[in-house]
XYZ file of C-alpha atoms in Angstrom:
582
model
C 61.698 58.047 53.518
C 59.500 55.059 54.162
C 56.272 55.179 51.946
C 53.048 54.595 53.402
C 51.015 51.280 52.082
C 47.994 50.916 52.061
C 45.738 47.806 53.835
C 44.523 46.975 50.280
C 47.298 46.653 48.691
C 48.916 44.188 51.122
C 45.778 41.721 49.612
C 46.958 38.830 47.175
C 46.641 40.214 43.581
C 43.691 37.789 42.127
C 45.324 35.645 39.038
C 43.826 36.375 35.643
C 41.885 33.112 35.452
C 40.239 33.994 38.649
C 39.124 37.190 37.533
C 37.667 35.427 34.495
C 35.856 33.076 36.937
C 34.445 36.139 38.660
C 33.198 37.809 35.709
C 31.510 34.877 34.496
C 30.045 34.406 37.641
C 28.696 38.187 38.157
C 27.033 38.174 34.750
C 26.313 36.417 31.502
C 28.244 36.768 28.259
C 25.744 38.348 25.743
C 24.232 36.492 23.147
C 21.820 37.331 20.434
C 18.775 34.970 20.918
C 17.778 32.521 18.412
C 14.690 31.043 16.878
C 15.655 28.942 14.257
C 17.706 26.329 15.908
C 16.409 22.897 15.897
C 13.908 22.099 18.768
C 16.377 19.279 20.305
C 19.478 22.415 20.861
C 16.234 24.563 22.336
C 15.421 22.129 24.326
C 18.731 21.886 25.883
C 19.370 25.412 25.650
C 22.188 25.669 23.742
C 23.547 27.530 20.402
C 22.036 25.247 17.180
C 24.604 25.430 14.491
C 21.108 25.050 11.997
C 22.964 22.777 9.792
C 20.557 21.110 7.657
C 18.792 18.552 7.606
C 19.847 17.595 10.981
C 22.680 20.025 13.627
C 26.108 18.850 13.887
C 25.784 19.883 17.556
C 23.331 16.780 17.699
C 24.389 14.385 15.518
C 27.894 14.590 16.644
C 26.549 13.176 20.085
C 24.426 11.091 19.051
C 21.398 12.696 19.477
C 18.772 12.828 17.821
C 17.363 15.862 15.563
C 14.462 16.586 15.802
C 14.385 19.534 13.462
C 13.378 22.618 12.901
C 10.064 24.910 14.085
C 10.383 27.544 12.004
C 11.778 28.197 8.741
C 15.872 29.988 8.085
C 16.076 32.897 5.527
C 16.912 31.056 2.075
C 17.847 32.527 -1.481
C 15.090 34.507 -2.980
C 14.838 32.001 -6.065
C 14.261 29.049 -3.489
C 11.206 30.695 -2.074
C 9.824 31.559 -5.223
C 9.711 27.886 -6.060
C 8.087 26.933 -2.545
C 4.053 27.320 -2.220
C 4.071 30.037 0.746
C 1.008 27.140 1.594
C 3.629 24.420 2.096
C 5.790 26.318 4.826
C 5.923 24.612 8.226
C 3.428 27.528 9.743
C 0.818 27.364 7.779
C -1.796 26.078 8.439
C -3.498 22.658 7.098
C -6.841 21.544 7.219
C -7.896 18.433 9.589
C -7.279 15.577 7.279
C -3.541 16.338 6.106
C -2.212 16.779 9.332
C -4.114 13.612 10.731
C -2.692 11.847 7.769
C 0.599 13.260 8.420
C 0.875 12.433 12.020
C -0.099 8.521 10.957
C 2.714 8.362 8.363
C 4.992 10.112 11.488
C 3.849 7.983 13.371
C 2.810 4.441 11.974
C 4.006 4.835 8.804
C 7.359 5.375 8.912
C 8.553 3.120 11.547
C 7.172 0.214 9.779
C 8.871 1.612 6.636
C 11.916 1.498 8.529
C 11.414 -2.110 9.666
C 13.909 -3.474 11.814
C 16.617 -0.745 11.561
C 17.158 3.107 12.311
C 16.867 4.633 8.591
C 17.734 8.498 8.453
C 15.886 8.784 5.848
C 12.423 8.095 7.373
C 12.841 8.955 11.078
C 14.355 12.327 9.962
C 14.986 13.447 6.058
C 11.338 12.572 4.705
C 9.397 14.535 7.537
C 12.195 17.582 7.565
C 11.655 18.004 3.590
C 8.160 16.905 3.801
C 8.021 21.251 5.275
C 9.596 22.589 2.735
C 8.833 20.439 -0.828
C 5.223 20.309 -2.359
C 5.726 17.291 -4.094
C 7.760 15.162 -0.941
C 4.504 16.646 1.361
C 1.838 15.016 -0.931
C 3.544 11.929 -1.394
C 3.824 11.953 2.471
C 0.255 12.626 2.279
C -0.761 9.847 -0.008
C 1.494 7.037 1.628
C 0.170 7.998 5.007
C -3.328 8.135 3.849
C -3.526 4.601 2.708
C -1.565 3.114 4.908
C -4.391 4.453 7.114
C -7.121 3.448 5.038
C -5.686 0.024 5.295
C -5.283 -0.102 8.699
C -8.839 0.784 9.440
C -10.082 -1.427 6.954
C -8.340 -4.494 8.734
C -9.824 -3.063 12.006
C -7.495 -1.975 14.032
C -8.195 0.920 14.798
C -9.323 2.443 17.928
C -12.410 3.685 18.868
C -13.285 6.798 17.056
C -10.605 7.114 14.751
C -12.377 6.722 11.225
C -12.426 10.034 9.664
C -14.403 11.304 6.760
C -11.640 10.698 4.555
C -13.206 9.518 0.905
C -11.795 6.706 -0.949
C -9.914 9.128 -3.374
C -8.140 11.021 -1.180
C -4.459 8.892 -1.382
C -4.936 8.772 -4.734
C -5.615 12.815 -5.202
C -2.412 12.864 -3.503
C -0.382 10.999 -4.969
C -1.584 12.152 -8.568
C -0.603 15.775 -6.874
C 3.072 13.943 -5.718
C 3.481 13.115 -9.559
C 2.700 16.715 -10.688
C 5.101 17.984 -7.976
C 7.647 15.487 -9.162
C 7.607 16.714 -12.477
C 7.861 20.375 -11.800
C 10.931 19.789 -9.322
C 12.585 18.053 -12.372
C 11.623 21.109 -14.117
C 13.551 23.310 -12.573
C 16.538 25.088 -13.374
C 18.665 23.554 -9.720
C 17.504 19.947 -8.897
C 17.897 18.645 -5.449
C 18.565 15.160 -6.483
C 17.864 14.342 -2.880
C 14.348 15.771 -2.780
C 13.813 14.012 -6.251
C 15.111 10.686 -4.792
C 12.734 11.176 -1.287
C 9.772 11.670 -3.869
C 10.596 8.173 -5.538
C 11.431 6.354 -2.427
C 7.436 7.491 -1.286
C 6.171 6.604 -4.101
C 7.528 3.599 -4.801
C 6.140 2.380 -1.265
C 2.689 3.594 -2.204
C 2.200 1.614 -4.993
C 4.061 -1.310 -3.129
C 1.650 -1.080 -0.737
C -1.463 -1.432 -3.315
C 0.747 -4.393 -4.715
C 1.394 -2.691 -7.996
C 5.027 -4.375 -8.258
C 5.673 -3.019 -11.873
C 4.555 0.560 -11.172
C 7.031 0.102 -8.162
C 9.754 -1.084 -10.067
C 9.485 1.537 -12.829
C 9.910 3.957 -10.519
C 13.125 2.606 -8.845
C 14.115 2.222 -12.961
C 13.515 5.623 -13.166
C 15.543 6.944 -9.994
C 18.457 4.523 -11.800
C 18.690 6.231 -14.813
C 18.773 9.699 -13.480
C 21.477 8.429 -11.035
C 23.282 6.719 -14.349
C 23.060 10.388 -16.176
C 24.522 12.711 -13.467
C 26.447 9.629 -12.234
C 29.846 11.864 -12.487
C 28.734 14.928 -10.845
C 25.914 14.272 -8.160
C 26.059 10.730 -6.930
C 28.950 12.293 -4.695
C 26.775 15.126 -3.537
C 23.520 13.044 -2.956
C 23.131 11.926 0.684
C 24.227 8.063 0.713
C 21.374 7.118 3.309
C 19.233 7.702 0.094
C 21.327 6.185 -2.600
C 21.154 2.945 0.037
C 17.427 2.647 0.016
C 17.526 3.166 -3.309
C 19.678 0.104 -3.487
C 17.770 -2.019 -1.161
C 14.469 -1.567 -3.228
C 16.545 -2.327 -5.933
C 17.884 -5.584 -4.838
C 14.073 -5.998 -3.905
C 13.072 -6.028 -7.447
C 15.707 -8.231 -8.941
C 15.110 -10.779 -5.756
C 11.404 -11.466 -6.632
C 11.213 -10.412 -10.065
C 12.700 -13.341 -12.375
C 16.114 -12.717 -14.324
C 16.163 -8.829 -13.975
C 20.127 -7.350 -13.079
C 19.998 -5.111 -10.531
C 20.226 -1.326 -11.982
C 22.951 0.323 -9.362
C 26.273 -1.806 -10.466
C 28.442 1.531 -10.611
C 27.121 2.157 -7.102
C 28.289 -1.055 -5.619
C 31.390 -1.519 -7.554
C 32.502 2.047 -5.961
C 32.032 1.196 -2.750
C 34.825 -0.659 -0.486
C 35.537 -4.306 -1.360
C 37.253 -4.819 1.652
C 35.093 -6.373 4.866
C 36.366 -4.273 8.164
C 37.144 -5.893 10.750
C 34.396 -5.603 13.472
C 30.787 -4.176 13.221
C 29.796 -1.153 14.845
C 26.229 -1.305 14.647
C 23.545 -2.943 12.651
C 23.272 -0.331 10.134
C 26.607 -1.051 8.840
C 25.879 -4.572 9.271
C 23.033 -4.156 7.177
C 23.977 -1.514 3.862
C 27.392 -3.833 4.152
C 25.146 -6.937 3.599
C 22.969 -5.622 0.912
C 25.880 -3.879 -1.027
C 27.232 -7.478 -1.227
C 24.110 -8.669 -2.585
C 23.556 -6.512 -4.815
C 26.648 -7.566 -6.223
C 26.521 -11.438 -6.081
C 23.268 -11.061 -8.085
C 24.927 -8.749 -10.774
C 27.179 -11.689 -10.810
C 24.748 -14.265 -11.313
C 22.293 -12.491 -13.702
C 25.084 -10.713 -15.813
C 27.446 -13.835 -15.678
C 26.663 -16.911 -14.315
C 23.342 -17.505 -15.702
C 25.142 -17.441 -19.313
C 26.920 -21.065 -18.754
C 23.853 -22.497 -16.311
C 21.157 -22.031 -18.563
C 22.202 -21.706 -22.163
C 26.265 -23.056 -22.316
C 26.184 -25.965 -20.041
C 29.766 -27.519 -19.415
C 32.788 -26.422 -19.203
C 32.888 -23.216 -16.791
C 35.362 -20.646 -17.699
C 38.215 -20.153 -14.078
C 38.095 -17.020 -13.924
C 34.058 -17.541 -12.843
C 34.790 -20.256 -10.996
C 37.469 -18.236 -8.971
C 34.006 -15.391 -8.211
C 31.997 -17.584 -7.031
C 34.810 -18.711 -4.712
C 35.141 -15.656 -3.938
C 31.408 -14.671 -2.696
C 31.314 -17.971 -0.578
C 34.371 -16.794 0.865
C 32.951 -13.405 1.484
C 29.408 -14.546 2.834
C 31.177 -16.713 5.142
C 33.053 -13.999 6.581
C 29.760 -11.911 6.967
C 28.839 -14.486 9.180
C 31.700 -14.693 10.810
C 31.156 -10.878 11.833
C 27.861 -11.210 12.730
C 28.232 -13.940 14.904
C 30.993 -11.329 16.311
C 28.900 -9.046 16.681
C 25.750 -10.959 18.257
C 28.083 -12.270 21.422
C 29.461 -8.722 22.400
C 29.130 -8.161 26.121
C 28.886 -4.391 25.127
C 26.416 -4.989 22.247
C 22.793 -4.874 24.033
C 20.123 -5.426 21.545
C 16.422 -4.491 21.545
C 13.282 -6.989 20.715
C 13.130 -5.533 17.318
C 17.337 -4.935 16.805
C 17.472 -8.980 17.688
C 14.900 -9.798 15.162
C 16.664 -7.458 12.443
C 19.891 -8.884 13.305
C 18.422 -12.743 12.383
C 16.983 -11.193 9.234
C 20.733 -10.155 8.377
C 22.097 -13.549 9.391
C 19.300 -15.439 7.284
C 20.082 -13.163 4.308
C 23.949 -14.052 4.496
C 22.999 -17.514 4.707
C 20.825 -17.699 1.254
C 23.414 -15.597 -0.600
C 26.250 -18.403 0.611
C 24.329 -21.075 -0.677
C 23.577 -19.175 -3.918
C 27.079 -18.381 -4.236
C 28.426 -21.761 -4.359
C 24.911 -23.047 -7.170
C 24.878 -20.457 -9.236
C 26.974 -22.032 -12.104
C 25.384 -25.302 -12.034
C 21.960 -26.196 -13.427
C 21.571 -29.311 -11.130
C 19.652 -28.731 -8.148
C 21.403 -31.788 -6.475
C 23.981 -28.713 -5.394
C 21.373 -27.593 -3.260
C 21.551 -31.443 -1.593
C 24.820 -30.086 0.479
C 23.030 -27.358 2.550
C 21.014 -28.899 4.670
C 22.032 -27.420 8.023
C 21.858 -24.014 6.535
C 18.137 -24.446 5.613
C 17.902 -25.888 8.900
C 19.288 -22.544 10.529
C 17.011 -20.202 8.126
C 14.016 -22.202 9.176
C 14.628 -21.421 12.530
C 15.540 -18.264 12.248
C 12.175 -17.391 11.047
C 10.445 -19.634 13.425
C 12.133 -17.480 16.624
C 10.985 -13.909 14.917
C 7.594 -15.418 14.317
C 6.695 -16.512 17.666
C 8.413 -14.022 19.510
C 7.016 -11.157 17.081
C 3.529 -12.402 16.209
C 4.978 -12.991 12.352
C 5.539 -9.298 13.194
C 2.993 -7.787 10.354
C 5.124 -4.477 10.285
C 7.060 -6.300 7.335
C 3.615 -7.500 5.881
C 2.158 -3.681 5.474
C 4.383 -0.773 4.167
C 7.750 -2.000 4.434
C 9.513 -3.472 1.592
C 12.432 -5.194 3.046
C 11.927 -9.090 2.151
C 10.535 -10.374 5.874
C 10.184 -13.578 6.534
C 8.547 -14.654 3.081
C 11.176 -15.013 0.739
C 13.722 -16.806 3.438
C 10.537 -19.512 3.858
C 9.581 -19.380 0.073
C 13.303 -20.037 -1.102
C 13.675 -23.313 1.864
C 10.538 -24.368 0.817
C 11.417 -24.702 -2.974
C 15.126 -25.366 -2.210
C 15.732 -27.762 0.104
C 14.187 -31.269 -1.159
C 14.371 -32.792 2.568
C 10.836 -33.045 3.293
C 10.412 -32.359 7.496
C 12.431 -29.104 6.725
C 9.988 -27.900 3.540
C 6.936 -28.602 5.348
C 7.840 -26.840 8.063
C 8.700 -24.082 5.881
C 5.276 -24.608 4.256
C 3.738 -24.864 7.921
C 5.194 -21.267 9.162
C 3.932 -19.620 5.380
C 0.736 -20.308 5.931
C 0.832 -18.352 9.542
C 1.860 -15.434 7.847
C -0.651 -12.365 7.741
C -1.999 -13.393 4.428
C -5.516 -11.983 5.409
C -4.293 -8.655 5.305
C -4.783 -7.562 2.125
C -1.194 -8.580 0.591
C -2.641 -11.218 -1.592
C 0.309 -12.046 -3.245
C 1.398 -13.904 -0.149
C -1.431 -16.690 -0.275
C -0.218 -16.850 -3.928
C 3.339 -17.686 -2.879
C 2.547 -19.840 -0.327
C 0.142 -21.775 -2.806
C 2.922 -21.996 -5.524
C 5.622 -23.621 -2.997
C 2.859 -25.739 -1.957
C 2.294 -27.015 -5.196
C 6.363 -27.160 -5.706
C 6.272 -29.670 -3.208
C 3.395 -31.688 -3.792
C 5.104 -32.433 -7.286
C 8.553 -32.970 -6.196
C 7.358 -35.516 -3.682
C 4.187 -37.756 -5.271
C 6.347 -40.680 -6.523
C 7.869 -41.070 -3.353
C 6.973 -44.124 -1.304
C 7.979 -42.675 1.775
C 5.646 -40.724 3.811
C 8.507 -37.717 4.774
C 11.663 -38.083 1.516
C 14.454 -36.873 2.246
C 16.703 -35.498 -0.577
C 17.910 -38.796 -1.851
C 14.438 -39.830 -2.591
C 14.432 -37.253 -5.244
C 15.847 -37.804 -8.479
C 16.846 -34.814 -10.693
C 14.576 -35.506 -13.422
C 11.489 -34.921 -11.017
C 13.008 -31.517 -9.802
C 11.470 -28.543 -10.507
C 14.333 -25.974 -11.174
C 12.395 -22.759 -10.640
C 8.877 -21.923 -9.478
C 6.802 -18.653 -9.603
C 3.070 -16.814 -10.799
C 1.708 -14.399 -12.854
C -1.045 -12.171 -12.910
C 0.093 -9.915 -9.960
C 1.725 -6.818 -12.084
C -0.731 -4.242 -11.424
C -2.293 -4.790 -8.185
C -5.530 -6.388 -9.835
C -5.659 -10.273 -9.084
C -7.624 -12.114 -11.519
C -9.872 -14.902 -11.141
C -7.274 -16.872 -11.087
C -3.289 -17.139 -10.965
C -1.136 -19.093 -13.153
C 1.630 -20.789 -11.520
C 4.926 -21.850 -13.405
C 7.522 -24.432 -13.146
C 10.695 -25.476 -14.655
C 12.154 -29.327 -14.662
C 14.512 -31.234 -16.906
C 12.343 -34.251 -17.127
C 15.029 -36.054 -19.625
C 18.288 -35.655 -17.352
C 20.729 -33.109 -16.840
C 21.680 -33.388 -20.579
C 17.911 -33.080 -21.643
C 15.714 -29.912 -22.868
C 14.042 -27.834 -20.516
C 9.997 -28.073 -19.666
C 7.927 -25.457 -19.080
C 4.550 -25.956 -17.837
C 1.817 -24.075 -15.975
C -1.129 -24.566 -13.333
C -3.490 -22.293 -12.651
C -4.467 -21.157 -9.168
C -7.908 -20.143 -8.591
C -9.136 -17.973 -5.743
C -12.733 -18.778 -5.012
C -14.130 -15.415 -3.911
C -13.148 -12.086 -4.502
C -14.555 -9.040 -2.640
C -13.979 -5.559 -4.184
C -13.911 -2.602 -1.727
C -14.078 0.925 -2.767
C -10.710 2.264 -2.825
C -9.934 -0.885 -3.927
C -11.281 -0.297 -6.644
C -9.688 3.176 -7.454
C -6.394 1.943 -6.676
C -6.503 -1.436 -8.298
C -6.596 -3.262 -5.349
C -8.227 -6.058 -3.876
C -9.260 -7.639 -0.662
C -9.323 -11.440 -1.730
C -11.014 -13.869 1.304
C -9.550 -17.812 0.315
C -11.410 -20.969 1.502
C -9.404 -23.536 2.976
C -6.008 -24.867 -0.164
C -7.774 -27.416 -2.324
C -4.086 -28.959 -3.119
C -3.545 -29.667 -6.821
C -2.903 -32.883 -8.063
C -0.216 -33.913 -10.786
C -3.314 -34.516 -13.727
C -4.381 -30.816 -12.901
C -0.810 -29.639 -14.321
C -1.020 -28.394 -17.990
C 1.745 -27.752 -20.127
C 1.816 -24.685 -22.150
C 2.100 -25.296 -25.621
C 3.360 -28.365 -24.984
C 4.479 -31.532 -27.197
C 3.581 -34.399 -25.103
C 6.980 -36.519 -26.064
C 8.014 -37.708 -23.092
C 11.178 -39.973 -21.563
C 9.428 -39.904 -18.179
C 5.848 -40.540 -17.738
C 3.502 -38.144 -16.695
C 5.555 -35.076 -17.641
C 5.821 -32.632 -20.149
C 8.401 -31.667 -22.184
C 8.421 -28.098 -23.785
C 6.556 -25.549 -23.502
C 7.238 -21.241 -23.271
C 8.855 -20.882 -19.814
C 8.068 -17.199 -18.612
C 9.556 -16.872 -14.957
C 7.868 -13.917 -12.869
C 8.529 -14.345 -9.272
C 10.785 -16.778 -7.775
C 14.219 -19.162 -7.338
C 16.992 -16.704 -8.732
């Protein structure tokens, strides 16, 4: 007996993956809603994985986090450390969010300088929300950076505030309290304790209070040196790099001093990859690598080149080898790098990049004079001056001198590449144009300590070069014995510029195989105007008349014995380097 079918079932039997498209299509999987994702995943409507401090589900695209609205349930004993007045809704009066939006806003970026730093487009403002003492350090940094940048008027109409001269310094006395009670307690986020530094460090760097800065980057060092074995591998290594970089800052400007983070750098990768991927790595490669050439040359070298001249032992001959070796293959990748077809660089990425290349260069030419005392060595790197110089020139008058470096930032600019040529390089169309492109730097902003500079490789020259016949020497022209080895000033510790500035200088008036001189000139600034947070915060605002130049009779040694084998030069004196040559 035949069966009867039916019409339906002579239809095609759907697959299974078309019945899944149908049911997605007729309705929507269910989904508990969300409102603690990060604003970037709301934005694009999709599930945050509210990893912290930044979402994998950005950063693994390379976007951008832009963190968090509201705040995730946490451990009880977190929240009872937190201020409920420090969560992200609650609400601030007028002045700290104005001063927070200017550090978000202004401050930060020129922190940052020329790169993309994590840790001040994202971690600083994401733990500024949630940690009392990273919020009023925020507070403090932002609020004179603002107070600065109204006082140099540039500001726009309407934007001074009733903000009173103590304000960033109420803050920042609050930062230190908060400081000290996160060290207090019984878990310590090394991170938030490093963020904290980092802030403060760049507030008193910004009222020039160098020492203050530096003790605070000695401090960071030692607590880094005590739980080296256990959290150096859980802090995040975006901070541990800044920490490095201000660091190398301090033993770059600040005579003989070893940089603090050798464990750091000697745990890191010794091996150069082969391509860059971006400037970032260009850059923490470059500074790790400087950090270490001037361990070398402060822990090492400076042994046989200032107190065992002679024979050098091989095995230092064979590092210094090996730095030249490894800052010419820095350049190599740079160079790379700079003609990709794929790489396409910003205005400010270009100018960063040159800052790289420039730094490369100094450290090469460091590398191969660090063991020898005769500044003759310096003689052989002419074109490499040459390329610094205009290096600094392009930046300059493509980015104005580009005064982001001259106001919060700490990374060395375009001072120390000039200063260094200036003092360096005994060819005398090179220096002066060195000299010529210091004195268009923003000195009348308030960073004093750049007039000072500029004055004391002024006066470098002027002494290197007034036996010379010839109207423009050139390095031959310049015997050894009227070298000055190392310049640098005083009187600049604490923010508070005296009167005046004393100046030193180092020669070996007798030869190569003579004693060392050490002799002083003092700089004086003819008018000094004191504004009111100035004067809470030790700081100045110094207006110079046009350079009266200094002549040789003006020079004074200190303590000196006037027993002479050259005319017109002292012979002894107390040497007491504070800011210059390395």
């Amino acid at each position: 007996m035949l069966e009867t079918i039916s019409a339906s079932a002579l239809q095609p039997r759907p697959s299974a993956s078309s019945q899944q498209l149908q049911k997605r299509v007729g309705q929507r999987r269910y989904a508990p809603k969300t409102r603690t994702g990060c604003l970037t995943c709301k934005i694009r409507r999709i599930k945050c994985d509210e990893a912290k401090p930044h979402c994998n589900r950005c950063t693994s695209t390379g976007r951008r986090c832009d963190g968090y609205t509201s705040t995730i349930p946490i451990k009880q004993d977190v929240i009872e450390s937190v201020p409920p007045a420090l969560s992200p809704d609650a609400p601030f009066g007028e002045l700290e969010r104005r001063t927070f939006e200017f550090f978000r806003l202004r401050t930060a970026p020129c922190v940052s300088g020329y790169f993309n730093d994590p840790v001040w487009d994202r971690y600083v403002l994401q733990a500024s929300h949630s940690e009392p003492a990273i919020r009023f350090a925020v507070n403090a940094l932002g609020a004179l950076h603002e107070e600065r940048h109204l006082r140099n008027g540039e500001q726009e109409s309407g934007a001074k505030s009733s903000m009173t001269p103590s304000y960033p310094l109420v803050q920042y006395s609050k930062a230190l309290n908060g400081l000290q009670e996160l060290l207090k307690a019984d878990h310590v986020s090394m991170d938030a304790v490093l963020m904290c530094i980092l802030l403060m460090t760049h507030f008193e760097a910004l009222r020039e209070c160098f020492v203050p800065a530096l003790l605070h980057v000695e401090a960071a060092i030692r607590m880094l040196e005590i739980n080296q074995a256990v959290d150096v591998r859980k802090i995040d290594p975006s901070l541990v790099r800044s920490l490095m970089r201000l660091d190398m800052q301090g033993s770059m400007f600040l005579g003989m001093r070893i940089p603090g983070l050798p464990f750091y750098t000697a745990a890191t990768d010794t091996k150069l990859p082969s391509h860059l991927h971006d400037l970032t790595q260009a850059r923490d490669l470059i500074n790790t690598w400087t950090c270490r050439l001037f361990h070398f040359m402060r822990a090492e070298a400076d042994e046989f080149k200032f107190r065992e001249p002679g024979s050098i032992p091989l095995e230092l001959l064979a590092s210094s080898h090996e730095y030249v070796q490894t800052f010419l293959d820095l350049e190599e990748l740079l160079w790379s790098f700079m003609h990709k077809p794929s790489v396409k660089l910003s205005i400010r990425e270009q100018h960063g990049l040159g800052m790289l290349r420039s730094r490369v260069k100094i450290n090469r030419i460091l590398a191969a004079t660090c063991l020898y005392s005769e500044t003759c060595m310096y003689d052989a790197f002419l074109q490499e001056f040459e390329d610094i110089l205009t290096i600094c020139k392009y930046i300059m008058s493509s980015d104005n001198a580009d005064r982001r470096l001259f106001s919060v930032s700490l990374d060395e600019g375009l001072l120390h590449p000039l200063f260094f040529t200036a003092t360096h390089c005994r060819d005398s169309t090179i220096r002066h144009q060195a000299l010529a492109q210091m004195r268009k730097l923003p000195a009348n902003c308030g960073v004093w300590h750049v007039e000072a500079m500029t004055r004391s490789a002024s006066l470098c020259v002027k002494l290197e070069e007034h036996w010379c016949d010839k109207h423009s020497p050139t390095c031959a022209d310049i015997p050894e014995w009227r070298r000055i080895h190392s310049a640098g000033f005083d009187g600049w510790e604490y923010g508070v510029p005296k009167p005046r500035t004393t100046t030193h200088f180092r020669m070996r008036p007798n030869g190569t195989d003579g004693e060392w001189a050490d002799f002083e000139q003092a700089i004086y600034w003819p008018k000094v105007r004191y504004h009111k947070l100035a004067l809470r915060c030790w700081r100045t605002r110094v207006t110079f008349l046009n350079e009266e130049e200094a002549t040789l009779e003006g020079v004074t040694a200190s303590n000196a014995s006037h027993v002479r084998a050259k005319p017109g030069l002292p012979t002894s004196g107390t040497y007491s380097r504070k800011l210059g040559s390395p």
